[in-house]
mmCIF file of C-alpha atoms in Angstrom:
data_model
loop_
_atom_site.group_PDB
_atom_site.id
_atom_site.type_symbol
_atom_site.label_atom_id
_atom_site.label_comp_id
_atom_site.label_asym_id
_atom_site.label_seq_id
_atom_site.Cartn_x
_atom_site.Cartn_y
_atom_site.Cartn_z
ATOM 1 C CA MET A 30 -16.988 30.826 43.150
ATOM 2 C CA ALA A 31 -15.512 29.204 40.046
ATOM 3 C CA VAL A 32 -15.404 25.513 39.175
ATOM 4 C CA GLU A 33 -12.520 23.716 40.910
ATOM 5 C CA THR A 34 -11.094 20.285 40.368
ATOM 6 C CA LEU A 35 -9.494 17.855 42.843
ATOM 7 C CA THR A 36 -7.417 15.238 41.007
ATOM 8 C CA PHE A 37 -6.237 11.870 42.184
ATOM 9 C CA GLY A 38 -4.041 9.400 40.307
ATOM 10 C CA CYS A 39 -2.241 9.538 37.039
ATOM 11 C CA ARG A 40 -0.992 12.184 34.630
ATOM 12 C CA LEU A 41 -3.943 11.384 32.300
ATOM 13 C CA ASN A 42 -6.305 12.407 35.099
ATOM 14 C CA ALA A 43 -4.420 15.740 35.397
ATOM 15 C CA TYR A 44 -5.092 16.444 31.746
ATOM 16 C CA GLU A 45 -8.713 15.334 31.883
ATOM 17 C CA SER A 46 -9.392 17.587 34.878
ATOM 18 C CA GLU A 47 -8.491 20.584 32.846
ATOM 19 C CA VAL A 48 -10.893 19.452 30.097
ATOM 20 C CA MET A 49 -13.694 18.775 32.571
ATOM 21 C CA LYS A 50 -13.247 22.192 34.188
ATOM 22 C CA ALA A 51 -13.531 23.879 30.787
ATOM 23 C CA GLU A 52 -16.566 21.814 29.788
ATOM 24 C CA ALA A 53 -18.312 22.397 33.071
ATOM 25 C CA GLU A 54 -17.811 26.175 32.786
ATOM 26 C CA LYS A 55 -19.017 26.004 29.182
ATOM 27 C CA ALA A 56 -22.259 24.377 30.518
ATOM 28 C CA GLY A 57 -22.739 27.350 32.880
ATOM 29 C CA LEU A 58 -21.797 25.499 36.041
ATOM 30 C CA ALA A 59 -20.325 27.548 38.889
ATOM 31 C CA ALA A 60 -19.477 27.075 42.543
ATOM 32 C CA ALA A 61 -18.835 23.374 42.097
ATOM 33 C CA LEU A 62 -16.026 20.945 42.941
ATOM 34 C CA ILE A 63 -15.242 18.153 40.480
ATOM 35 C CA VAL A 64 -13.422 15.274 42.161
ATOM 36 C CA ASN A 65 -11.544 13.150 39.584
ATOM 37 C CA THR A 66 -10.906 9.806 41.236
ATOM 38 C CA CYS A 67 -8.465 6.969 40.793
ATOM 39 C CA ALA A 68 -9.288 3.224 41.168
ATOM 40 C CA VAL A 69 -5.799 1.722 41.114
ATOM 41 C CA THR A 70 -5.793 0.805 44.840
ATOM 42 C CA GLU A 71 -8.233 0.683 47.709
ATOM 43 C CA GLU A 72 -6.185 3.458 49.320
ATOM 44 C CA ALA A 73 -6.774 5.753 46.350
ATOM 45 C CA VAL A 74 -10.562 5.253 46.736
ATOM 46 C CA ARG A 75 -10.377 5.848 50.509
ATOM 47 C CA GLN A 76 -8.447 9.079 49.999
ATOM 48 C CA ALA A 77 -11.018 10.338 47.527
ATOM 49 C CA LYS A 78 -13.890 9.672 49.922
ATOM 50 C CA GLN A 79 -12.004 11.352 52.737
ATOM 51 C CA ALA A 80 -11.378 14.417 50.613
ATOM 52 C CA ILE A 81 -15.051 14.622 49.591
ATOM 53 C CA ARG A 82 -16.154 14.613 53.259
ATOM 54 C CA LYS A 83 -13.627 17.372 54.037
ATOM 55 C CA ALA A 84 -14.755 19.403 51.014
ATOM 56 C CA ARG A 85 -18.362 19.263 52.262
ATOM 57 C CA ARG A 86 -17.346 20.378 55.743
ATOM 58 C CA ASP A 87 -15.301 23.289 54.356
ATOM 59 C CA HIS A 88 -17.871 24.439 51.857
ATOM 60 C CA PRO A 89 -21.375 23.162 52.863
ATOM 61 C CA ALA A 90 -23.196 24.888 50.003
ATOM 62 C CA ARG A 91 -20.845 23.904 47.150
ATOM 63 C CA GLN A 92 -21.996 21.207 44.713
ATOM 64 C CA ILE A 93 -19.707 18.147 44.582
ATOM 65 C CA ILE A 94 -19.462 16.068 41.410
ATOM 66 C CA VAL A 95 -17.482 12.795 41.488
ATOM 67 C CA THR A 96 -16.103 11.274 38.357
ATOM 68 C CA GLY A 97 -13.076 9.284 37.158
ATOM 69 C CA CYS A 98 -12.139 5.639 37.298
ATOM 70 C CA ALA A 99 -13.386 4.872 40.851
ATOM 71 C CA ALA A 100 -16.670 6.642 40.017
ATOM 72 C CA GLN A 101 -17.037 4.307 37.021
ATOM 73 C CA THR A 102 -16.170 1.098 38.873
ATOM 74 C CA GLU A 103 -17.730 2.008 42.258
ATOM 75 C CA ALA A 104 -20.543 4.386 41.306
ATOM 76 C CA ARG A 105 -22.985 3.297 44.018
ATOM 77 C CA GLY A 106 -20.393 3.669 46.748
ATOM 78 C CA PHE A 107 -19.960 7.327 45.902
ATOM 79 C CA ALA A 108 -23.642 7.946 45.207
ATOM 80 C CA ASP A 109 -24.526 6.649 48.670
ATOM 81 C CA MET A 110 -22.402 9.448 50.194
ATOM 82 C CA SER A 111 -24.644 12.235 51.377
ATOM 83 C CA GLU A 112 -21.931 14.735 50.486
ATOM 84 C CA VAL A 113 -22.083 13.870 46.734
ATOM 85 C CA ASP A 114 -24.498 15.603 44.439
ATOM 86 C CA LEU A 115 -23.726 13.820 41.168
ATOM 87 C CA VAL A 116 -21.661 10.848 39.935
ATOM 88 C CA ILE A 117 -20.554 10.942 36.310
ATOM 89 C CA GLY A 118 -18.900 8.028 34.580
ATOM 90 C CA ASN A 119 -15.740 8.129 32.434
ATOM 91 C CA ALA A 120 -17.711 7.943 29.214
ATOM 92 C CA ASP A 121 -19.423 11.289 29.860
ATOM 93 C CA LYS A 122 -17.113 13.230 32.111
ATOM 94 C CA MET A 123 -15.631 15.366 29.328
ATOM 95 C CA LYS A 124 -18.988 16.371 27.813
ATOM 96 C CA ALA A 125 -20.448 19.795 28.628
ATOM 97 C CA ASP A 126 -23.989 18.393 28.753
ATOM 98 C CA SER A 127 -23.077 16.285 31.729
ATOM 99 C CA TYR A 128 -22.513 19.358 33.796
ATOM 100 C CA ALA A 129 -25.696 21.192 32.933
ATOM 101 C CA PRO A 130 -27.038 22.724 36.189
ATOM 102 C CA VAL A 131 -30.416 21.005 35.633
ATOM 103 C CA ALA A 132 -28.663 17.700 36.326
ATOM 104 C CA PHE A 133 -28.594 18.569 39.993
ATOM 105 C CA GLY A 134 -31.246 18.312 42.621
ATOM 106 C CA LEU A 135 -31.954 14.719 41.762
ATOM 107 C CA LYS A 136 -33.048 12.082 44.226
ATOM 108 C CA LEU A 137 -30.289 9.912 45.716
ATOM 109 C CA ASN A 138 -31.128 6.885 43.499
ATOM 110 C CA ASP A 139 -31.135 9.058 40.360
ATOM 111 C CA LYS A 140 -27.904 10.980 40.793
ATOM 112 C CA VAL A 141 -25.684 8.501 38.989
ATOM 113 C CA GLN A 142 -24.808 9.135 35.278
ATOM 114 C CA VAL A 143 -22.610 6.130 34.553
ATOM 115 C CA ASN A 144 -22.926 4.326 31.219
ATOM 116 C CA ASP A 145 -21.299 1.228 29.779
ATOM 117 C CA ILE A 146 -17.643 2.236 29.265
ATOM 118 C CA MET A 147 -17.033 -0.957 27.281
ATOM 119 C CA ALA A 148 -19.358 0.356 24.550
ATOM 120 C CA VAL A 149 -17.182 3.414 23.893
ATOM 121 C CA ARG A 150 -15.301 3.126 20.612
ATOM 122 C CA GLU A 151 -13.972 6.612 19.772
ATOM 123 C CA GLN A 152 -11.724 9.048 21.628
ATOM 124 C CA ALA A 153 -12.106 12.742 20.939
ATOM 125 C CA GLY A 154 -9.121 15.112 20.908
ATOM 126 C CA HIS A 155 -10.059 17.720 23.449
ATOM 127 C CA LEU A 156 -8.358 21.043 22.802
ATOM 128 C CA ILE A 157 -7.251 22.946 25.869
ATOM 129 C CA GLU A 158 -5.471 26.242 26.126
ATOM 130 C CA GLY A 159 -3.082 25.175 28.829
ATOM 131 C CA MET A 160 -2.876 23.670 32.306
ATOM 132 C CA ASP A 161 -3.209 25.840 35.429
ATOM 133 C CA GLY A 162 0.064 26.593 37.135
ATOM 134 C CA ARG A 163 2.263 24.523 34.870
ATOM 135 C CA THR A 164 4.966 25.158 32.314
ATOM 136 C CA ARG A 165 4.644 21.560 31.220
ATOM 137 C CA ALA A 166 1.350 20.266 29.773
ATOM 138 C CA PHE A 167 0.003 16.763 29.300
ATOM 139 C CA VAL A 168 -1.606 15.780 25.977
ATOM 140 C CA GLN A 169 -3.987 12.818 25.904
ATOM 141 C CA VAL A 170 -3.287 10.647 22.849
ATOM 142 C CA GLN A 171 -5.011 7.452 23.932
ATOM 143 C CA ASN A 172 -7.442 6.065 26.428
ATOM 144 C CA GLY A 173 -8.581 2.631 27.591
ATOM 145 C CA CYS A 174 -6.808 -0.736 27.547
ATOM 146 C CA ASP A 175 -7.457 -4.051 25.637
ATOM 147 C CA HIS A 176 -5.163 -6.072 27.945
ATOM 148 C CA ARG A 177 -6.292 -7.909 31.058
ATOM 149 C CA CYS A 178 -3.545 -7.940 33.603
ATOM 150 C CA THR A 179 -4.854 -10.022 36.453
ATOM 151 C CA PHE A 180 -4.313 -7.257 39.114
ATOM 152 C CA CYS A 181 -5.808 -4.371 37.177
ATOM 153 C CA ILE A 182 -9.247 -2.905 37.322
ATOM 154 C CA ILE A 183 -8.514 0.080 35.060
ATOM 155 C CA PRO A 184 -9.851 -1.484 31.783
ATOM 156 C CA TYR A 185 -13.237 -1.670 33.495
ATOM 157 C CA GLY A 186 -12.959 2.050 34.402
ATOM 158 C CA ARG A 187 -11.537 3.205 31.104
ATOM 159 C CA GLY A 188 -12.963 0.846 28.536
ATOM 160 C CA PRO A 189 -11.355 -0.421 25.289
ATOM 161 C CA SER A 190 -8.241 1.136 23.822
ATOM 162 C CA ARG A 191 -8.967 4.060 21.532
ATOM 163 C CA SER A 192 -6.685 6.723 20.007
ATOM 164 C CA VAL A 193 -6.867 10.384 19.228
ATOM 165 C CA PRO A 194 -6.129 10.898 15.505
ATOM 166 C CA MET A 195 -2.686 12.283 14.769
ATOM 167 C CA GLY A 196 -3.981 15.498 13.266
ATOM 168 C CA ALA A 197 -5.910 16.331 16.380
ATOM 169 C CA VAL A 198 -2.885 15.596 18.577
ATOM 170 C CA VAL A 199 -0.654 17.849 16.522
ATOM 171 C CA GLU A 200 -3.284 20.606 16.472
ATOM 172 C CA GLN A 201 -3.568 20.464 20.288
ATOM 173 C CA MET A 202 0.158 20.558 20.758
ATOM 174 C CA LYS A 203 0.623 23.483 18.354
ATOM 175 C CA ARG A 204 -1.905 25.475 20.336
ATOM 176 C CA LEU A 205 -0.103 24.742 23.618
ATOM 177 C CA VAL A 206 3.293 25.680 22.225
ATOM 178 C CA GLY A 207 1.735 28.875 20.907
ATOM 179 C CA ASN A 208 0.542 29.600 24.424
ATOM 180 C CA GLY A 209 4.091 29.386 25.703
ATOM 181 C CA TYR A 210 4.431 25.823 26.908
ATOM 182 C CA ARG A 211 8.023 24.628 26.601
ATOM 183 C CA GLU A 212 7.463 20.948 27.351
ATOM 184 C CA LEU A 213 4.605 18.604 26.385
ATOM 185 C CA VAL A 214 4.005 15.080 27.710
ATOM 186 C CA LEU A 215 2.158 12.392 25.749
ATOM 187 C CA THR A 216 -0.097 10.506 28.043
ATOM 188 C CA GLY A 217 -2.744 7.804 28.022
ATOM 189 C CA VAL A 218 -3.644 4.505 29.664
ATOM 190 C CA ASP A 219 -1.629 2.308 27.338
ATOM 191 C CA ILE A 220 0.051 4.708 24.918
ATOM 192 C CA THR A 221 2.233 2.110 23.256
ATOM 193 C CA SER A 222 -0.963 0.610 21.803
ATOM 194 C CA TYR A 223 -1.613 3.953 20.120
ATOM 195 C CA GLY A 224 -3.098 3.846 16.627
ATOM 196 C CA ALA A 225 -4.248 0.228 16.408
ATOM 197 C CA ASP A 226 -7.839 1.387 16.192
ATOM 198 C CA LEU A 227 -7.158 4.191 13.668
ATOM 199 C CA PRO A 228 -7.102 3.951 9.810
ATOM 200 C CA GLY A 229 -3.728 2.913 8.653
ATOM 201 C CA HIS A 230 -2.731 1.734 12.172
ATOM 202 C CA PRO A 231 -0.206 4.458 12.953
ATOM 203 C CA SER A 232 2.091 3.601 15.867
ATOM 204 C CA LEU A 233 3.284 5.582 18.878
ATOM 205 C CA GLY A 234 6.687 5.987 17.164
ATOM 206 C CA ARG A 235 5.094 7.460 14.048
ATOM 207 C CA LEU A 236 3.060 9.866 16.133
ATOM 208 C CA VAL A 237 6.217 11.013 17.944
ATOM 209 C CA GLN A 238 7.981 11.519 14.664
ATOM 210 C CA ALA A 239 5.001 13.502 13.254
ATOM 211 C CA ILE A 240 4.950 15.763 16.281
ATOM 212 C CA LEU A 241 8.660 16.538 16.092
ATOM 213 C CA ARG A 242 8.460 17.096 12.322
ATOM 214 C CA HIS A 243 5.356 19.321 12.296
ATOM 215 C CA ILE A 244 6.121 21.360 15.478
ATOM 216 C CA PRO A 245 9.718 22.469 15.021
ATOM 217 C CA ASP A 246 9.369 25.116 17.746
ATOM 218 C CA LEU A 247 8.457 22.585 20.445
ATOM 219 C CA PRO A 248 11.533 22.611 22.743
ATOM 220 C CA ARG A 249 10.864 19.421 24.738
ATOM 221 C CA LEU A 250 8.688 16.292 24.246
ATOM 222 C CA ARG A 251 8.200 13.629 26.876
ATOM 223 C CA ILE A 252 6.530 10.250 26.810
ATOM 224 C CA SER A 253 4.715 8.988 29.922
ATOM 225 C CA SER A 254 4.595 5.385 31.055
ATOM 226 C CA ILE A 255 5.108 2.851 28.280
ATOM 227 C CA ASP A 256 4.863 -0.923 27.803
ATOM 228 C CA SER A 257 8.332 -1.601 26.436
ATOM 229 C CA ILE A 258 7.342 -4.821 24.715
ATOM 230 C CA GLU A 259 5.194 -2.737 22.339
ATOM 231 C CA ALA A 260 7.897 -0.254 21.356
ATOM 232 C CA ASP A 261 8.130 0.012 17.543
ATOM 233 C CA GLN A 262 11.070 0.777 15.293
ATOM 234 C CA ALA A 263 9.823 4.278 14.614
ATOM 235 C CA LEU A 264 10.015 5.085 18.345
ATOM 236 C CA TYR A 265 13.595 3.741 18.487
ATOM 237 C CA ASP A 266 14.444 5.919 15.463
ATOM 238 C CA ALA A 267 12.945 8.979 17.142
ATOM 239 C CA ILE A 268 14.888 8.327 20.369
ATOM 240 C CA ALA A 269 18.122 8.095 18.391
ATOM 241 C CA SER A 270 17.583 11.025 16.027
ATOM 242 C CA ASP A 271 15.961 13.962 17.884
ATOM 243 C CA ARG A 272 17.382 15.480 21.097
ATOM 244 C CA ARG A 273 14.011 17.223 21.737
ATOM 245 C CA LEU A 274 12.609 13.849 22.815
ATOM 246 C CA MET A 275 13.649 13.836 26.471
ATOM 247 C CA PRO A 276 15.975 11.030 27.674
ATOM 248 C CA HIS A 277 13.625 9.705 30.368
ATOM 249 C CA LEU A 278 11.291 6.729 29.951
ATOM 250 C CA HIS A 279 9.061 5.217 32.573
ATOM 251 C CA LEU A 280 8.354 1.515 32.150
ATOM 252 C CA SER A 281 5.284 -0.462 33.075
ATOM 253 C CA LEU A 282 7.439 -3.175 34.640
ATOM 254 C CA GLN A 283 5.396 -4.433 37.603
ATOM 255 C CA SER A 284 7.799 -7.211 38.585
ATOM 256 C CA GLY A 285 11.283 -8.607 38.038
ATOM 257 C CA ASP A 286 10.284 -12.264 38.414
ATOM 258 C CA ASP A 287 9.198 -14.286 35.378
ATOM 259 C CA LEU A 288 6.638 -16.486 37.171
ATOM 260 C CA ILE A 289 4.974 -13.494 38.810
ATOM 261 C CA LEU A 290 4.926 -11.669 35.416
ATOM 262 C CA LYS A 291 3.125 -14.712 33.952
ATOM 263 C CA ARG A 292 0.641 -14.746 36.828
ATOM 264 C CA MET A 293 0.066 -11.049 36.313
ATOM 265 C CA LYS A 294 -0.619 -11.854 32.589
ATOM 266 C CA ARG A 295 2.042 -9.405 31.474
ATOM 267 C CA ARG A 296 3.426 -9.857 27.990
ATOM 268 C CA HIS A 297 7.120 -9.459 28.806
ATOM 269 C CA LEU A 298 9.714 -11.306 30.832
ATOM 270 C CA ARG A 299 12.624 -9.806 32.739
ATOM 271 C CA ALA A 300 14.979 -10.536 29.842
ATOM 272 C CA ASP A 301 12.785 -8.375 27.576
ATOM 273 C CA THR A 302 13.074 -5.429 29.892
ATOM 274 C CA LEU A 303 16.876 -5.769 30.138
ATOM 275 C CA ALA A 304 17.140 -6.065 26.366
ATOM 276 C CA PHE A 305 14.973 -2.948 25.911
ATOM 277 C CA VAL A 306 17.038 -0.732 28.275
ATOM 278 C CA ASP A 307 20.228 -1.946 26.682
ATOM 279 C CA LYS A 308 18.972 -1.174 23.198
ATOM 280 C CA VAL A 309 17.742 2.327 24.110
ATOM 281 C CA ARG A 310 20.964 3.175 25.989
ATOM 282 C CA ALA A 311 22.947 2.191 22.898
ATOM 283 C CA LEU A 312 20.882 4.717 20.907
ATOM 284 C CA ARG A 313 20.820 7.410 23.547
ATOM 285 C CA PRO A 314 23.533 6.997 26.210
ATOM 286 C CA ASP A 315 22.133 9.711 28.478
ATOM 287 C CA VAL A 316 18.689 8.096 28.862
ATOM 288 C CA VAL A 317 17.435 7.250 32.347
ATOM 289 C CA PHE A 318 14.588 4.904 33.274
ATOM 290 C CA GLY A 319 11.858 4.705 35.842
ATOM 291 C CA ALA A 320 9.376 1.909 36.449
ATOM 292 C CA ASP A 321 6.133 0.888 38.172
ATOM 293 C CA ILE A 322 6.605 -2.114 40.405
ATOM 294 C CA ILE A 323 4.134 -4.031 42.544
ATOM 295 C CA ALA A 324 5.310 -5.466 45.863
ATOM 296 C CA GLY A 325 3.586 -8.422 47.387
ATOM 297 C CA PHE A 326 1.645 -9.695 44.410
ATOM 298 C CA PRO A 327 -0.302 -12.858 45.305
ATOM 299 C CA THR A 328 2.006 -15.969 45.626
ATOM 300 C CA GLU A 329 5.165 -13.743 45.596
ATOM 301 C CA THR A 330 7.866 -15.465 47.683
ATOM 302 C CA GLU A 331 10.904 -13.704 49.105
ATOM 303 C CA GLU A 332 13.013 -15.148 46.320
ATOM 304 C CA MET A 333 10.602 -13.803 43.734
ATOM 305 C CA PHE A 334 10.660 -10.399 45.376
ATOM 306 C CA GLU A 335 14.407 -10.339 45.381
ATOM 307 C CA ASN A 336 14.281 -10.718 41.559
ATOM 308 C CA SER A 337 12.402 -7.413 41.584
ATOM 309 C CA LEU A 338 15.089 -5.814 43.718
ATOM 310 C CA ARG A 339 17.812 -7.167 41.383
ATOM 311 C CA ILE A 340 16.225 -5.881 38.209
ATOM 312 C CA VAL A 341 16.146 -2.381 39.591
ATOM 313 C CA GLU A 342 19.942 -2.487 39.824
ATOM 314 C CA GLU A 343 20.525 -4.576 36.686
ATOM 315 C CA ALA A 344 18.436 -2.166 34.519
ATOM 316 C CA GLU A 345 19.796 0.841 36.437
ATOM 317 C CA LEU A 346 16.359 2.191 37.164
ATOM 318 C CA SER A 347 16.543 5.647 38.666
ATOM 319 C CA TYR A 348 12.895 6.356 39.470
ATOM 320 C CA LEU A 349 10.562 3.869 41.119
ATOM 321 C CA HIS A 350 6.836 4.135 41.513
ATOM 322 C CA VAL A 351 6.091 1.431 44.016
ATOM 323 C CA PHE A 352 2.658 -0.058 44.913
ATOM 324 C CA ALA A 353 2.010 -2.428 47.775
ATOM 325 C CA TYR A 354 -0.342 -4.908 46.048
ATOM 326 C CA SER A 355 -3.973 -3.953 46.616
ATOM 327 C CA ALA A 356 -6.684 -6.530 45.831
ATOM 328 C CA ARG A 357 -9.371 -5.082 43.548
ATOM 329 C CA GLY A 358 -12.702 -6.898 43.582
ATOM 330 C CA GLY A 359 -13.519 -8.658 40.278
ATOM 331 C CA THR A 360 -9.937 -9.145 39.191
ATOM 332 C CA PRO A 361 -8.405 -12.633 38.926
ATOM 333 C CA ALA A 362 -5.520 -11.751 41.270
ATOM 334 C CA ALA A 363 -8.009 -11.025 44.041
ATOM 335 C CA ARG A 364 -8.843 -14.730 44.052
ATOM 336 C CA MET A 365 -5.213 -15.912 44.229
ATOM 337 C CA PRO A 366 -3.432 -16.808 47.512
ATOM 338 C CA GLN A 367 -2.651 -13.466 49.149
ATOM 339 C CA VAL A 368 0.630 -12.330 50.641
ATOM 340 C CA PRO A 369 -0.005 -10.957 54.146
ATOM 341 C CA LYS A 370 -0.504 -7.161 54.172
ATOM 342 C CA PRO A 371 2.434 -6.542 56.598
ATOM 343 C CA VAL A 372 4.774 -8.446 54.220
ATOM 344 C CA ARG A 373 3.494 -6.378 51.280
ATOM 345 C CA LYS A 374 4.126 -3.129 53.116
ATOM 346 C CA GLU A 375 7.604 -4.230 54.199
ATOM 347 C CA ARG A 376 8.615 -5.222 50.713
ATOM 348 C CA ALA A 377 7.194 -1.957 49.275
ATOM 349 C CA ALA A 378 9.326 -0.056 51.821
ATOM 350 C CA ARG A 379 12.422 -1.952 50.754
ATOM 351 C CA LEU A 380 11.748 -1.190 47.104
ATOM 352 C CA ARG A 381 11.209 2.473 47.847
ATOM 353 C CA ALA A 382 14.450 2.647 49.838
ATOM 354 C CA LEU A 383 16.306 1.091 46.892
ATOM 355 C CA GLY A 384 14.593 3.546 44.559
ATOM 356 C CA ASP A 385 15.746 6.469 46.739
ATOM 357 C CA ALA A 386 19.271 5.140 46.610
ATOM 358 C CA GLN A 387 19.137 4.767 42.837
ATOM 359 C CA TYR A 388 17.874 8.300 42.420
ATOM 360 C CA GLY A 389 20.610 9.514 44.749
ATOM 361 C CA ARG A 390 23.184 7.841 42.591
ATOM 362 C CA LEU A 391 21.788 9.529 39.492
ATOM 363 C CA CYS A 392 21.903 12.906 41.199
ATOM 364 C CA ALA A 393 25.500 12.419 42.385
ATOM 365 C CA SER A 394 26.552 11.430 38.841
ATOM 366 C CA ARG A 395 25.366 14.831 37.489
ATOM 367 C CA VAL A 396 27.425 17.051 39.734
ATOM 368 C CA GLY A 397 29.758 19.175 37.584
ATOM 369 C CA ALA A 398 27.676 18.555 34.459
ATOM 370 C CA THR A 399 25.827 21.266 32.454
ATOM 371 C CA GLU A 400 22.128 20.594 32.213
ATOM 372 C CA MET A 401 19.390 22.303 30.215
ATOM 373 C CA VAL A 402 16.728 23.077 32.780
ATOM 374 C CA LEU A 403 13.101 24.054 32.306
ATOM 375 C CA VAL A 404 12.091 26.142 35.320
ATOM 376 C CA GLU A 405 8.604 25.163 36.453
ATOM 377 C CA ARG A 406 8.235 27.708 39.257
ATOM 378 C CA ASP A 407 10.458 30.359 40.696
ATOM 379 C CA GLY A 408 13.887 28.874 41.206
ATOM 380 C CA LEU A 409 12.924 25.202 40.732
ATOM 381 C CA GLY A 410 12.924 23.150 37.543
ATOM 382 C CA ARG A 411 13.642 19.851 35.884
ATOM 383 C CA THR A 412 16.610 18.580 33.885
ATOM 384 C CA GLU A 413 16.115 16.671 30.609
ATOM 385 C CA GLN A 414 16.455 13.483 32.674
ATOM 386 C CA PHE A 415 13.561 14.746 34.871
ATOM 387 C CA VAL A 416 15.744 15.379 37.957
ATOM 388 C CA THR A 417 14.447 18.187 40.206
ATOM 389 C CA ILE A 418 17.004 21.058 40.347
ATOM 390 C CA ALA A 419 17.107 24.388 42.147
ATOM 391 C CA VAL A 420 18.175 27.340 39.965
ATOM 392 C CA PRO A 421 17.986 30.485 42.103
ATOM 393 C CA GLY A 422 16.753 33.656 40.526
ATOM 394 C CA ARG A 423 15.041 32.023 37.581
ATOM 395 C CA GLY A 424 11.307 32.200 36.811
ATOM 396 C CA ALA A 425 8.716 29.766 35.488
ATOM 397 C CA GLY A 426 9.016 28.983 31.779
ATOM 398 C CA GLU A 427 12.651 29.799 31.405
ATOM 399 C CA LEU A 428 14.815 27.159 29.621
ATOM 400 C CA VAL A 429 18.367 27.778 30.863
ATOM 401 C CA PRO A 430 21.763 25.975 30.705
ATOM 402 C CA THR A 431 22.724 25.246 34.255
ATOM 403 C CA LEU A 432 25.885 24.079 36.027
ATOM 404 C CA VAL A 433 25.093 21.367 38.556
ATOM 405 C CA THR A 434 26.868 22.436 41.712
ATOM 406 C CA GLY A 435 25.652 19.886 44.301
ATOM 407 C CA VAL A 436 23.069 17.465 45.587
ATOM 408 C CA THR A 437 20.085 18.452 47.746
ATOM 409 C CA ALA A 438 17.479 16.455 49.661
ATOM 410 C CA ASP A 439 15.107 16.535 46.639
ATOM 411 C CA GLY A 440 17.583 16.499 43.691
ATOM 412 C CA LEU A 441 20.164 18.940 42.513
ATOM 413 C CA ALA A 442 21.447 22.472 43.109
ATOM 414 C CA GLY A 443 22.493 24.525 40.111
ATOM 415 C CA GLU A 444 23.712 27.864 38.879
ATOM 416 C CA ALA A 445 22.417 29.374 35.632
ATOM 417 C CA LEU A 446 25.258 29.932 33.158
ATOM 418 C CA ARG A 447 23.673 32.546 30.891
ATOM 419 C CA ASP A 448 20.461 34.149 29.900
ATOM 420 C CA ALA A 449 17.541 31.747 29.423
ATOM 421 C CA ALA A 450 16.224 30.763 26.018
#
């Protein structure tokens, strides 16, 4: 049995799981499951533990390794599970030595390999050949975070912000394009802080420009979640000048209320977000936006929550990633006056319903348009604006102009206009 991975959480985790699988196999590991955890919410941790117990029931003899953010922040909780053979922290999870078979068979109290993530200062550029089952690949350009939002435990799981040198990023992406990938996604924990720790302090915008300049045969480039307040002029220039940079940006928004944003210790106000989307739309009229929003943050009143609802419509956000606030031990927000859990859930449901409506409006507006679609699996792909679209008869990896013929439950229906590129 080969090494398998089970991934929870963000796009960065998806990339890192591929690296961990390769490193574990390089170390000679076999018949093992690597569970890459997420620590963003209590529910994410609960789901990981539930999956671990199921994995042990399904394959009693298989070794189970737990790593990722929750393993870093809650190592003992996972080590105390009888189903777990080894816990590896974020600092070591992408090193082959951590998966050497001799690391197993340890006593319960010795099966934790978790070091001080705050001491990590460099980020290696891990080269991978591709990502299993995908025509779109994620490329890690940054890790960690130097900010301290009051609700967030991730800096304690990921450590300080550190960037992959531009040359290593370009080399990785050239290899992926050479292996047939048509779309690459830049990912990290706080990618708009990219380069602050590198010589010369290159920015995310400069990195994007370098990628587009040095990899002319890359058809599509995407950027994952960004902190809009950190967007630099080079990024604006890239958005305006190169159509290969996809017109879809996901914002780390979190709230539409200024007082809640201050209590979250965010660095933007609602006016900053509205100014950003207006500026980008002026440069690239076809751009669409998504956002992360937390419902029911401590002290949030109904009026404050309604400000979040309003900014979704005012900024014309088409994709919402909604979290009902989850208190994480050790964070300042966990000590603030809490909104009752039923209220948090109800507000999250209202936000999701609004998000569904916004997405539906985007889909309806595309009917009759011609979209360039990257097919990700047989007959199903994504438009440049990241809308799911059915293109019957087309296979994974095809990049094909498509007439949008209607709206479906998940997105759009389309008809390919000519042979794929």
